[in-house]
Amino acid sequence: MANIIQITDFNTPELDIYARLSEVQLMRLYEPKPGLFIAESPKVIERALNAGYSPVSILVETKHIEGEAAPIITRCGNIPVYTADYDVLVNLTGFALTRGMLCAMYRPTLPTVEEICAKAGRIAILENVVNPTNVGAIFRSAAALNMDAVLLTKGCSDPLYRRALRVSMGTVFQIPWTFIENKNSVWPKDGIRLLKELGFKTAAMALDDNSVSIDNAVLMSEDKLAIILGTEGDGLATTTIANCDYTVKIPMSHDVDSLNVAAASAVAFWQLGK
């Protein structure tokens, strides 16, 4: 049975995770163990639950308790469900709630790169993609367009940040992912070496005169391919490009020289995920 709690005191400590802690603070809440993240909207929360993520509490607009939020609340058992009218919740959180619902959830222990890649044929690597909107959009394209996994360097925005989750529509929970860098592994040198040890050819998406077209027959015939996308604006680091097996360019028209990294990812995944 749901544990519905009407909000009467904004300062209650149980609401800190929604109102007063930043996403970085939530992530580090239980260090060295994984912390928390906030999932927003019934669709995103549902996909997290389907993937086995564990809820801590829910914050929901009162009118949704017996409406769109009802199936989610039922699935979550007896966790606290904090509720108030829309204006109160916006005042509490400082932003408009998508479909009037937030859920605090435990972060998982991430798998290793080796576990992620064990059965993968096509993977995406994100190098220092700092915008959470772009990270979310890339995950959505990766899930939709035949990527088996996503790996991120430590300079990337976290895929479990609220904006990345919302833009991804919860597909972050539908495709395996992890960080390719840790205290014992530095990108690109160690990361690319590991990918090659795991049998992957590496394809750097870059504007380079020595590149091959994205529909190159040899490139497309590779059994295991890692598609590497760089940061907004500057693109991939020179050392990353130099260490890859292929440099790949998307043909352009009308004197356009490049695409946003999220748009480029969709084109690359569609072509190379065939």
PDB file of C-alpha atoms in Angstrom:
ATOM      1  CA  MET A   1       0.000   0.000   0.000  1.00  0.00           C
ATOM      2  CA  ALA A   2       1.282   3.453  -0.921  1.00  0.00           C
ATOM      3  CA  ASN A   3       2.749   5.612   1.842  1.00  0.00           C
ATOM      4  CA  ILE A   4       1.273   8.995   0.817  1.00  0.00           C
ATOM      5  CA  ILE A   5       2.748  11.968   2.718  1.00  0.00           C
ATOM      6  CA  GLN A   6       1.294  15.471   2.246  1.00  0.00           C
ATOM      7  CA  ILE A   7       4.043  18.111   2.246  1.00  0.00           C
ATOM      8  CA  THR A   8       3.532  20.591   5.080  1.00  0.00           C
ATOM      9  CA  ASP A   9       7.149  21.561   5.840  1.00  0.00           C
ATOM     10  CA  PHE A  10       9.544  22.498   3.013  1.00  0.00           C
ATOM     11  CA  ASN A  11      12.514  22.073   5.350  1.00  0.00           C
ATOM     12  CA  THR A  12      11.993  18.435   6.267  1.00  0.00           C
ATOM     13  CA  PRO A  13      15.316  16.608   5.671  1.00  0.00           C
ATOM     14  CA  GLU A  14      13.609  13.909   3.602  1.00  0.00           C
ATOM     15  CA  LEU A  15      13.012  16.512   0.881  1.00  0.00           C
ATOM     16  CA  ASP A  16      16.663  17.576   0.655  1.00  0.00           C
ATOM     17  CA  ILE A  17      17.289  15.188  -2.239  1.00  0.00           C
ATOM     18  CA  TYR A  18      14.675  17.016  -4.310  1.00  0.00           C
ATOM     19  CA  ALA A  19      15.096  20.595  -3.099  1.00  0.00           C
ATOM     20  CA  ARG A  20      18.567  21.264  -1.738  1.00  0.00           C
ATOM     21  CA  LEU A  21      21.158  18.769  -2.993  1.00  0.00           C
ATOM     22  CA  SER A  22      22.830  19.207  -6.362  1.00  0.00           C
ATOM     23  CA  GLU A  23      23.170  16.314  -8.778  1.00  0.00           C
ATOM     24  CA  VAL A  24      26.865  16.032  -7.923  1.00  0.00           C
ATOM     25  CA  GLN A  25      26.012  15.889  -4.208  1.00  0.00           C
ATOM     26  CA  LEU A  26      23.419  13.188  -4.872  1.00  0.00           C
ATOM     27  CA  MET A  27      25.940  11.190  -6.888  1.00  0.00           C
ATOM     28  CA  ARG A  28      28.466  11.340  -4.037  1.00  0.00           C
ATOM     29  CA  LEU A  29      25.994  10.921  -1.183  1.00  0.00           C
ATOM     30  CA  TYR A  30      27.171   7.459  -0.100  1.00  0.00           C
ATOM     31  CA  GLU A  31      30.803   7.500  -1.268  1.00  0.00           C
ATOM     32  CA  PRO A  32      32.640   5.241  -1.854  1.00  0.00           C
ATOM     33  CA  LYS A  33      29.377   3.440  -2.708  1.00  0.00           C
ATOM     34  CA  PRO A  34      27.149   4.761  -5.523  1.00  0.00           C
ATOM     35  CA  GLY A  35      24.722   7.529  -4.562  1.00  0.00           C
ATOM     36  CA  LEU A  36      21.329   8.620  -5.867  1.00  0.00           C
ATOM     37  CA  PHE A  37      19.867  10.152  -9.001  1.00  0.00           C
ATOM     38  CA  ILE A  38      16.510  11.718  -9.831  1.00  0.00           C
ATOM     39  CA  ALA A  39      14.322  10.289 -12.590  1.00  0.00           C
ATOM     40  CA  GLU A  40      11.658  12.610 -13.991  1.00  0.00           C
ATOM     41  CA  SER A  41       8.311  11.709 -15.616  1.00  0.00           C
ATOM     42  CA  PRO A  42       6.362   8.431 -15.451  1.00  0.00           C
ATOM     43  CA  LYS A  43       7.877   7.101 -18.698  1.00  0.00           C
ATOM     44  CA  VAL A  44      11.479   7.559 -17.544  1.00  0.00           C
ATOM     45  CA  ILE A  45      10.709   6.171 -14.081  1.00  0.00           C
ATOM     46  CA  GLU A  46       8.923   3.175 -15.605  1.00  0.00           C
ATOM     47  CA  ARG A  47      11.941   2.349 -17.790  1.00  0.00           C
ATOM     48  CA  ALA A  48      14.236   2.601 -14.783  1.00  0.00           C
ATOM     49  CA  LEU A  49      12.047   0.213 -12.807  1.00  0.00           C
ATOM     50  CA  ASN A  50      11.895  -2.172 -15.778  1.00  0.00           C
ATOM     51  CA  ALA A  51      15.702  -2.192 -15.819  1.00  0.00           C
ATOM     52  CA  GLY A  52      15.841  -3.152 -12.134  1.00  0.00           C
ATOM     53  CA  TYR A  53      16.682   0.214 -10.560  1.00  0.00           C
ATOM     54  CA  SER A  54      15.521   0.604  -6.940  1.00  0.00           C
ATOM     55  CA  PRO A  55      13.395   3.612  -5.876  1.00  0.00           C
ATOM     56  CA  VAL A  56      13.961   5.544  -2.635  1.00  0.00           C
ATOM     57  CA  SER A  57      11.007   7.932  -2.646  1.00  0.00           C
ATOM     58  CA  ILE A  58       8.626   9.746  -4.983  1.00  0.00           C
ATOM     59  CA  LEU A  59       7.631  13.406  -5.293  1.00  0.00           C
ATOM     60  CA  VAL A  60       4.370  13.801  -7.193  1.00  0.00           C
ATOM     61  CA  GLU A  61       1.716  16.372  -7.959  1.00  0.00           C
ATOM     62  CA  THR A  62      -1.431  15.487  -6.031  1.00  0.00           C
ATOM     63  CA  LYS A  63      -3.690  15.287  -9.082  1.00  0.00           C
ATOM     64  CA  HIS A  64      -1.507  12.548 -10.613  1.00  0.00           C
ATOM     65  CA  ILE A  65      -1.647  10.157  -7.645  1.00  0.00           C
ATOM     66  CA  GLU A  66      -4.729   8.401  -8.928  1.00  0.00           C
ATOM     67  CA  GLY A  67      -3.968   9.160 -12.569  1.00  0.00           C
ATOM     68  CA  GLU A  68      -0.807   8.792 -14.646  1.00  0.00           C
ATOM     69  CA  ALA A  69       1.410   8.163 -11.618  1.00  0.00           C
ATOM     70  CA  ALA A  70      -0.776   5.421 -10.125  1.00  0.00           C
ATOM     71  CA  PRO A  71       0.881   2.397 -11.822  1.00  0.00           C
ATOM     72  CA  ILE A  72       4.341   3.648 -10.819  1.00  0.00           C
ATOM     73  CA  ILE A  73       3.300   4.234  -7.207  1.00  0.00           C
ATOM     74  CA  THR A  74       1.796   0.732  -7.059  1.00  0.00           C
ATOM     75  CA  ARG A  75       5.025  -0.839  -8.362  1.00  0.00           C
ATOM     76  CA  CYS A  76       7.135   0.996  -5.779  1.00  0.00           C
ATOM     77  CA  GLY A  77       5.503  -0.577  -2.730  1.00  0.00           C
ATOM     78  CA  ASN A  78       5.668   1.225   0.603  1.00  0.00           C
ATOM     79  CA  ILE A  79       8.314   3.868  -0.134  1.00  0.00           C
ATOM     80  CA  PRO A  80       7.439   7.471   0.842  1.00  0.00           C
ATOM     81  CA  VAL A  81       5.326   9.312  -1.754  1.00  0.00           C
ATOM     82  CA  TYR A  82       5.566  13.047  -1.023  1.00  0.00           C
ATOM     83  CA  THR A  83       2.792  15.086  -2.593  1.00  0.00           C
ATOM     84  CA  ALA A  84       1.489  18.636  -2.988  1.00  0.00           C
ATOM     85  CA  ASP A  85      -0.177  20.803  -5.610  1.00  0.00           C
ATOM     86  CA  TYR A  86       1.819  21.871  -8.666  1.00  0.00           C
ATOM     87  CA  ASP A  87       2.666  25.412  -7.495  1.00  0.00           C
ATOM     88  CA  VAL A  88       3.987  24.080  -4.194  1.00  0.00           C
ATOM     89  CA  LEU A  89       6.222  21.525  -5.917  1.00  0.00           C
ATOM     90  CA  VAL A  90       7.636  24.101  -8.335  1.00  0.00           C
ATOM     91  CA  ASN A  91       8.396  26.376  -5.372  1.00  0.00           C
ATOM     92  CA  LEU A  92      10.075  23.465  -3.603  1.00  0.00           C
ATOM     93  CA  THR A  93      12.215  22.172  -6.472  1.00  0.00           C
ATOM     94  CA  GLY A  94      12.813  25.399  -8.359  1.00  0.00           C
ATOM     95  CA  PHE A  95      11.760  23.997 -11.750  1.00  0.00           C
ATOM     96  CA  ALA A  96       8.668  22.787 -13.574  1.00  0.00           C
ATOM     97  CA  LEU A  97       8.110  19.055 -13.175  1.00  0.00           C
ATOM     98  CA  THR A  98       7.627  17.035 -16.346  1.00  0.00           C
ATOM     99  CA  ARG A  99       4.221  15.372 -15.931  1.00  0.00           C
ATOM    100  CA  GLY A 100       4.348  16.222 -12.237  1.00  0.00           C
ATOM    101  CA  MET A 101       6.525  13.371 -10.991  1.00  0.00           C
ATOM    102  CA  LEU A 102      10.069  12.784  -9.699  1.00  0.00           C
ATOM    103  CA  CYS A 103      11.577   9.625  -8.246  1.00  0.00           C
ATOM    104  CA  ALA A 104      14.814   9.351  -6.287  1.00  0.00           C
ATOM    105  CA  MET A 105      16.601   6.105  -7.123  1.00  0.00           C
ATOM    106  CA  TYR A 106      19.772   4.312  -6.117  1.00  0.00           C
ATOM    107  CA  ARG A 107      22.636   4.447  -8.583  1.00  0.00           C
ATOM    108  CA  PRO A 108      23.881   1.038  -9.703  1.00  0.00           C
ATOM    109  CA  THR A 109      27.405  -0.307  -9.481  1.00  0.00           C
ATOM    110  CA  LEU A 110      28.532   0.111 -13.081  1.00  0.00           C
ATOM    111  CA  PRO A 111      29.784  -2.888 -15.077  1.00  0.00           C
ATOM    112  CA  THR A 112      33.331  -3.103 -16.389  1.00  0.00           C
ATOM    113  CA  VAL A 113      34.282  -2.287 -19.965  1.00  0.00           C
ATOM    114  CA  GLU A 114      35.025  -5.984 -20.495  1.00  0.00           C
ATOM    115  CA  GLU A 115      31.529  -6.950 -19.318  1.00  0.00           C
ATOM    116  CA  ILE A 116      29.932  -4.307 -21.523  1.00  0.00           C
ATOM    117  CA  CYS A 117      31.854  -5.392 -24.616  1.00  0.00           C
ATOM    118  CA  ALA A 118      31.673  -9.174 -24.174  1.00  0.00           C
ATOM    119  CA  LYS A 119      28.783  -9.690 -26.605  1.00  0.00           C
ATOM    120  CA  ALA A 120      28.825  -6.331 -28.398  1.00  0.00           C
ATOM    121  CA  GLY A 121      29.465  -5.801 -32.095  1.00  0.00           C
ATOM    122  CA  ARG A 122      28.852  -2.045 -32.329  1.00  0.00           C
ATOM    123  CA  ILE A 123      29.623   0.366 -29.502  1.00  0.00           C
ATOM    124  CA  ALA A 124      29.683   4.146 -29.176  1.00  0.00           C
ATOM    125  CA  ILE A 125      32.455   5.987 -27.335  1.00  0.00           C
ATOM    126  CA  LEU A 126      31.815   9.542 -26.094  1.00  0.00           C
ATOM    127  CA  GLU A 127      34.913  11.669 -25.518  1.00  0.00           C
ATOM    128  CA  ASN A 128      34.301  14.630 -23.195  1.00  0.00           C
ATOM    129  CA  VAL A 129      30.731  15.323 -24.339  1.00  0.00           C
ATOM    130  CA  VAL A 130      29.871  17.794 -21.601  1.00  0.00           C
ATOM    131  CA  ASN A 131      26.312  18.835 -22.459  1.00  0.00           C
ATOM    132  CA  PRO A 132      23.749  16.546 -20.753  1.00  0.00           C
ATOM    133  CA  THR A 133      21.229  17.273 -23.523  1.00  0.00           C
ATOM    134  CA  ASN A 134      23.667  15.912 -26.105  1.00  0.00           C
ATOM    135  CA  VAL A 135      24.483  12.890 -23.943  1.00  0.00           C
ATOM    136  CA  GLY A 136      20.784  12.088 -23.591  1.00  0.00           C
ATOM    137  CA  ALA A 137      20.163  12.514 -27.322  1.00  0.00           C
ATOM    138  CA  ILE A 138      23.118  10.273 -28.203  1.00  0.00           C
ATOM    139  CA  PHE A 139      21.843   7.538 -25.888  1.00  0.00           C
ATOM    140  CA  ARG A 140      18.426   7.722 -27.516  1.00  0.00           C
ATOM    141  CA  SER A 141      19.982   7.349 -30.974  1.00  0.00           C
ATOM    142  CA  ALA A 142      22.282   4.558 -29.785  1.00  0.00           C
ATOM    143  CA  ALA A 143      19.365   2.573 -28.394  1.00  0.00           C
ATOM    144  CA  ALA A 144      17.231   3.121 -31.485  1.00  0.00           C
ATOM    145  CA  LEU A 145      19.905   2.590 -34.140  1.00  0.00           C
ATOM    146  CA  ASN A 146      21.566  -0.712 -33.274  1.00  0.00           C
ATOM    147  CA  MET A 147      24.384   0.221 -30.910  1.00  0.00           C
ATOM    148  CA  ASP A 148      25.045  -2.502 -28.344  1.00  0.00           C
ATOM    149  CA  ALA A 149      26.634  -0.282 -25.675  1.00  0.00           C
ATOM    150  CA  VAL A 150      27.933   3.191 -24.844  1.00  0.00           C
ATOM    151  CA  LEU A 151      31.242   3.984 -23.160  1.00  0.00           C
ATOM    152  CA  LEU A 152      32.091   7.446 -21.809  1.00  0.00           C
ATOM    153  CA  THR A 153      35.291   9.217 -20.810  1.00  0.00           C
ATOM    154  CA  LYS A 154      35.318  10.831 -17.375  1.00  0.00           C
ATOM    155  CA  GLY A 155      34.969  14.299 -18.959  1.00  0.00           C
ATOM    156  CA  CYS A 156      31.439  13.499 -20.152  1.00  0.00           C
ATOM    157  CA  SER A 157      28.258  14.637 -18.479  1.00  0.00           C
ATOM    158  CA  ASP A 158      26.786  11.849 -16.370  1.00  0.00           C
ATOM    159  CA  PRO A 159      24.045   9.889 -18.204  1.00  0.00           C
ATOM    160  CA  LEU A 160      21.991   9.773 -14.985  1.00  0.00           C
ATOM    161  CA  TYR A 161      21.741  13.541 -14.635  1.00  0.00           C
ATOM    162  CA  ARG A 162      18.111  14.627 -14.753  1.00  0.00           C
ATOM    163  CA  ARG A 163      18.323  16.478 -18.077  1.00  0.00           C
ATOM    164  CA  ALA A 164      20.218  13.656 -19.806  1.00  0.00           C
ATOM    165  CA  LEU A 165      17.646  11.150 -18.572  1.00  0.00           C
ATOM    166  CA  ARG A 166      14.734  13.282 -19.715  1.00  0.00           C
ATOM    167  CA  VAL A 167      16.181  13.903 -23.195  1.00  0.00           C
ATOM    168  CA  SER A 168      17.030  10.219 -23.580  1.00  0.00           C
ATOM    169  CA  MET A 169      13.420   9.313 -22.671  1.00  0.00           C
ATOM    170  CA  GLY A 170      14.863   6.715 -20.294  1.00  0.00           C
ATOM    171  CA  THR A 171      16.810   4.852 -22.998  1.00  0.00           C
ATOM    172  CA  VAL A 172      19.827   5.227 -20.696  1.00  0.00           C
ATOM    173  CA  PHE A 173      18.226   2.286 -18.869  1.00  0.00           C
ATOM    174  CA  GLN A 174      17.800   0.237 -22.047  1.00  0.00           C
ATOM    175  CA  ILE A 175      21.362   0.149 -23.369  1.00  0.00           C
ATOM    176  CA  PRO A 176      24.437  -1.014 -21.412  1.00  0.00           C
ATOM    177  CA  TRP A 177      26.940   1.708 -20.525  1.00  0.00           C
ATOM    178  CA  THR A 178      29.891   2.496 -18.306  1.00  0.00           C
ATOM    179  CA  PHE A 179      32.895   4.809 -18.066  1.00  0.00           C
ATOM    180  CA  ILE A 180      35.989   3.756 -19.994  1.00  0.00           C
ATOM    181  CA  GLU A 181      38.354   5.697 -17.713  1.00  0.00           C
ATOM    182  CA  ASN A 182      39.185   4.951 -14.088  1.00  0.00           C
ATOM    183  CA  LYS A 183      42.106   5.447 -11.706  1.00  0.00           C
ATOM    184  CA  ASN A 184      44.078   2.746 -13.529  1.00  0.00           C
ATOM    185  CA  SER A 185      43.100   3.620 -17.107  1.00  0.00           C
ATOM    186  CA  VAL A 186      43.588   6.856 -19.031  1.00  0.00           C
ATOM    187  CA  TRP A 187      41.906   7.800 -22.292  1.00  0.00           C
ATOM    188  CA  PRO A 188      42.830   7.599 -25.118  1.00  0.00           C
ATOM    189  CA  LYS A 189      46.001   5.525 -24.760  1.00  0.00           C
ATOM    190  CA  ASP A 190      44.785   2.844 -22.339  1.00  0.00           C
ATOM    191  CA  GLY A 191      41.188   2.894 -23.545  1.00  0.00           C
ATOM    192  CA  ILE A 192      41.946   2.373 -27.212  1.00  0.00           C
ATOM    193  CA  ARG A 193      44.471  -0.328 -26.372  1.00  0.00           C
ATOM    194  CA  LEU A 194      41.819  -2.149 -24.336  1.00  0.00           C
ATOM    195  CA  LEU A 195      39.287  -1.866 -27.171  1.00  0.00           C
ATOM    196  CA  LYS A 196      41.780  -3.391 -29.577  1.00  0.00           C
ATOM    197  CA  GLU A 197      42.533  -6.210 -27.108  1.00  0.00           C
ATOM    198  CA  LEU A 198      38.787  -6.887 -27.045  1.00  0.00           C
ATOM    199  CA  GLY A 199      38.767  -7.236 -30.830  1.00  0.00           C
ATOM    200  CA  PHE A 200      37.347  -3.843 -31.841  1.00  0.00           C
ATOM    201  CA  LYS A 201      38.424  -1.675 -34.714  1.00  0.00           C
ATOM    202  CA  THR A 202      38.169   2.004 -33.799  1.00  0.00           C
ATOM    203  CA  ALA A 203      36.539   4.678 -35.965  1.00  0.00           C
ATOM    204  CA  ALA A 204      37.121   8.350 -35.097  1.00  0.00           C
ATOM    205  CA  MET A 205      34.333  10.641 -36.337  1.00  0.00           C
ATOM    206  CA  ALA A 206      36.320  13.699 -37.428  1.00  0.00           C
ATOM    207  CA  LEU A 207      36.711  16.302 -40.157  1.00  0.00           C
ATOM    208  CA  ASP A 208      40.025  15.150 -41.562  1.00  0.00           C
ATOM    209  CA  ASP A 209      41.459  15.111 -45.091  1.00  0.00           C
ATOM    210  CA  ASN A 210      42.644  11.528 -44.559  1.00  0.00           C
ATOM    211  CA  SER A 211      39.202  10.246 -43.640  1.00  0.00           C
ATOM    212  CA  VAL A 212      37.049   7.622 -45.334  1.00  0.00           C
ATOM    213  CA  SER A 213      33.381   8.106 -46.102  1.00  0.00           C
ATOM    214  CA  ILE A 214      30.895   6.768 -43.601  1.00  0.00           C
ATOM    215  CA  ASP A 215      29.612   4.286 -46.194  1.00  0.00           C
ATOM    216  CA  ASN A 216      33.080   2.832 -46.896  1.00  0.00           C
ATOM    217  CA  ALA A 217      32.612  -0.879 -47.620  1.00  0.00           C
ATOM    218  CA  VAL A 218      35.640  -2.061 -45.617  1.00  0.00           C
ATOM    219  CA  LEU A 219      34.619   0.022 -42.617  1.00  0.00           C
ATOM    220  CA  MET A 220      31.064  -1.282 -42.698  1.00  0.00           C
ATOM    221  CA  SER A 221      32.233  -4.892 -42.955  1.00  0.00           C
ATOM    222  CA  GLU A 222      34.117  -4.825 -39.637  1.00  0.00           C
ATOM    223  CA  ASP A 223      32.697  -7.404 -37.213  1.00  0.00           C
ATOM    224  CA  LYS A 224      33.398  -5.296 -34.119  1.00  0.00           C
ATOM    225  CA  LEU A 225      33.492  -1.520 -34.403  1.00  0.00           C
ATOM    226  CA  ALA A 226      33.836   1.260 -31.825  1.00  0.00           C
ATOM    227  CA  ILE A 227      32.467   4.595 -33.107  1.00  0.00           C
ATOM    228  CA  ILE A 228      34.165   7.477 -31.296  1.00  0.00           C
ATOM    229  CA  LEU A 229      32.523  10.913 -31.032  1.00  0.00           C
ATOM    230  CA  GLY A 230      34.139  14.032 -29.624  1.00  0.00           C
ATOM    231  CA  THR A 231      33.265  17.022 -27.527  1.00  0.00           C
ATOM    232  CA  GLU A 232      31.036  19.833 -28.724  1.00  0.00           C
ATOM    233  CA  GLY A 233      32.915  22.405 -30.805  1.00  0.00           C
ATOM    234  CA  ASP A 234      36.457  21.027 -30.760  1.00  0.00           C
ATOM    235  CA  GLY A 235      35.638  17.445 -31.676  1.00  0.00           C
ATOM    236  CA  LEU A 236      38.041  14.600 -30.953  1.00  0.00           C
ATOM    237  CA  ALA A 237      41.518  15.113 -29.549  1.00  0.00           C
ATOM    238  CA  THR A 238      44.361  14.816 -32.067  1.00  0.00           C
ATOM    239  CA  THR A 239      45.874  11.923 -30.108  1.00  0.00           C
ATOM    240  CA  THR A 240      42.577  10.040 -30.214  1.00  0.00           C
ATOM    241  CA  ILE A 241      42.337  10.375 -33.990  1.00  0.00           C
ATOM    242  CA  ALA A 242      45.958   9.316 -34.431  1.00  0.00           C
ATOM    243  CA  ASN A 243      45.407   6.115 -32.430  1.00  0.00           C
ATOM    244  CA  CYS A 244      42.265   4.983 -34.279  1.00  0.00           C
ATOM    245  CA  ASP A 245      42.102   2.483 -37.124  1.00  0.00           C
ATOM    246  CA  TYR A 246      39.802   4.701 -39.189  1.00  0.00           C
ATOM    247  CA  THR A 247      39.009   8.384 -39.423  1.00  0.00           C
ATOM    248  CA  VAL A 248      35.463   8.767 -40.716  1.00  0.00           C
ATOM    249  CA  LYS A 249      33.681  11.775 -42.192  1.00  0.00           C
ATOM    250  CA  ILE A 250      30.004  12.302 -42.972  1.00  0.00           C
ATOM    251  CA  PRO A 251      29.635  13.795 -46.482  1.00  0.00           C
ATOM    252  CA  MET A 252      28.078  17.287 -46.356  1.00  0.00           C
ATOM    253  CA  SER A 253      26.353  19.599 -48.812  1.00  0.00           C
ATOM    254  CA  HIS A 254      25.565  23.344 -49.085  1.00  0.00           C
ATOM    255  CA  ASP A 255      28.987  24.227 -47.631  1.00  0.00           C
ATOM    256  CA  VAL A 256      27.999  22.912 -44.197  1.00  0.00           C
ATOM    257  CA  ASP A 257      31.198  21.736 -42.518  1.00  0.00           C
ATOM    258  CA  SER A 258      29.889  19.825 -39.498  1.00  0.00           C
ATOM    259  CA  LEU A 259      26.909  18.594 -37.501  1.00  0.00           C
ATOM    260  CA  ASN A 260      26.102  18.856 -33.827  1.00  0.00           C
ATOM    261  CA  VAL A 261      27.529  15.785 -32.064  1.00  0.00           C
ATOM    262  CA  ALA A 262      24.065  14.408 -31.299  1.00  0.00           C
ATOM    263  CA  ALA A 263      22.972  14.752 -34.937  1.00  0.00           C
ATOM    264  CA  ALA A 264      26.249  13.245 -36.154  1.00  0.00           C
ATOM    265  CA  SER A 265      25.786  10.300 -33.810  1.00  0.00           C
ATOM    266  CA  ALA A 266      22.375   9.487 -35.305  1.00  0.00           C
ATOM    267  CA  VAL A 267      23.787   9.493 -38.841  1.00  0.00           C
ATOM    268  CA  ALA A 268      26.794   7.388 -37.828  1.00  0.00           C
ATOM    269  CA  PHE A 269      24.759   4.851 -35.858  1.00  0.00           C
ATOM    270  CA  TRP A 270      22.212   4.446 -38.645  1.00  0.00           C
ATOM    271  CA  GLN A 271      24.872   3.826 -41.292  1.00  0.00           C
ATOM    272  CA  LEU A 272      27.374   1.792 -39.286  1.00  0.00           C
ATOM    273  CA  GLY A 273      24.816  -0.135 -37.261  1.00  0.00           C
ATOM    274  CA  LYS A 274      23.404  -1.858 -40.329  1.00  0.00           C
TER     275      LYS A 274
END
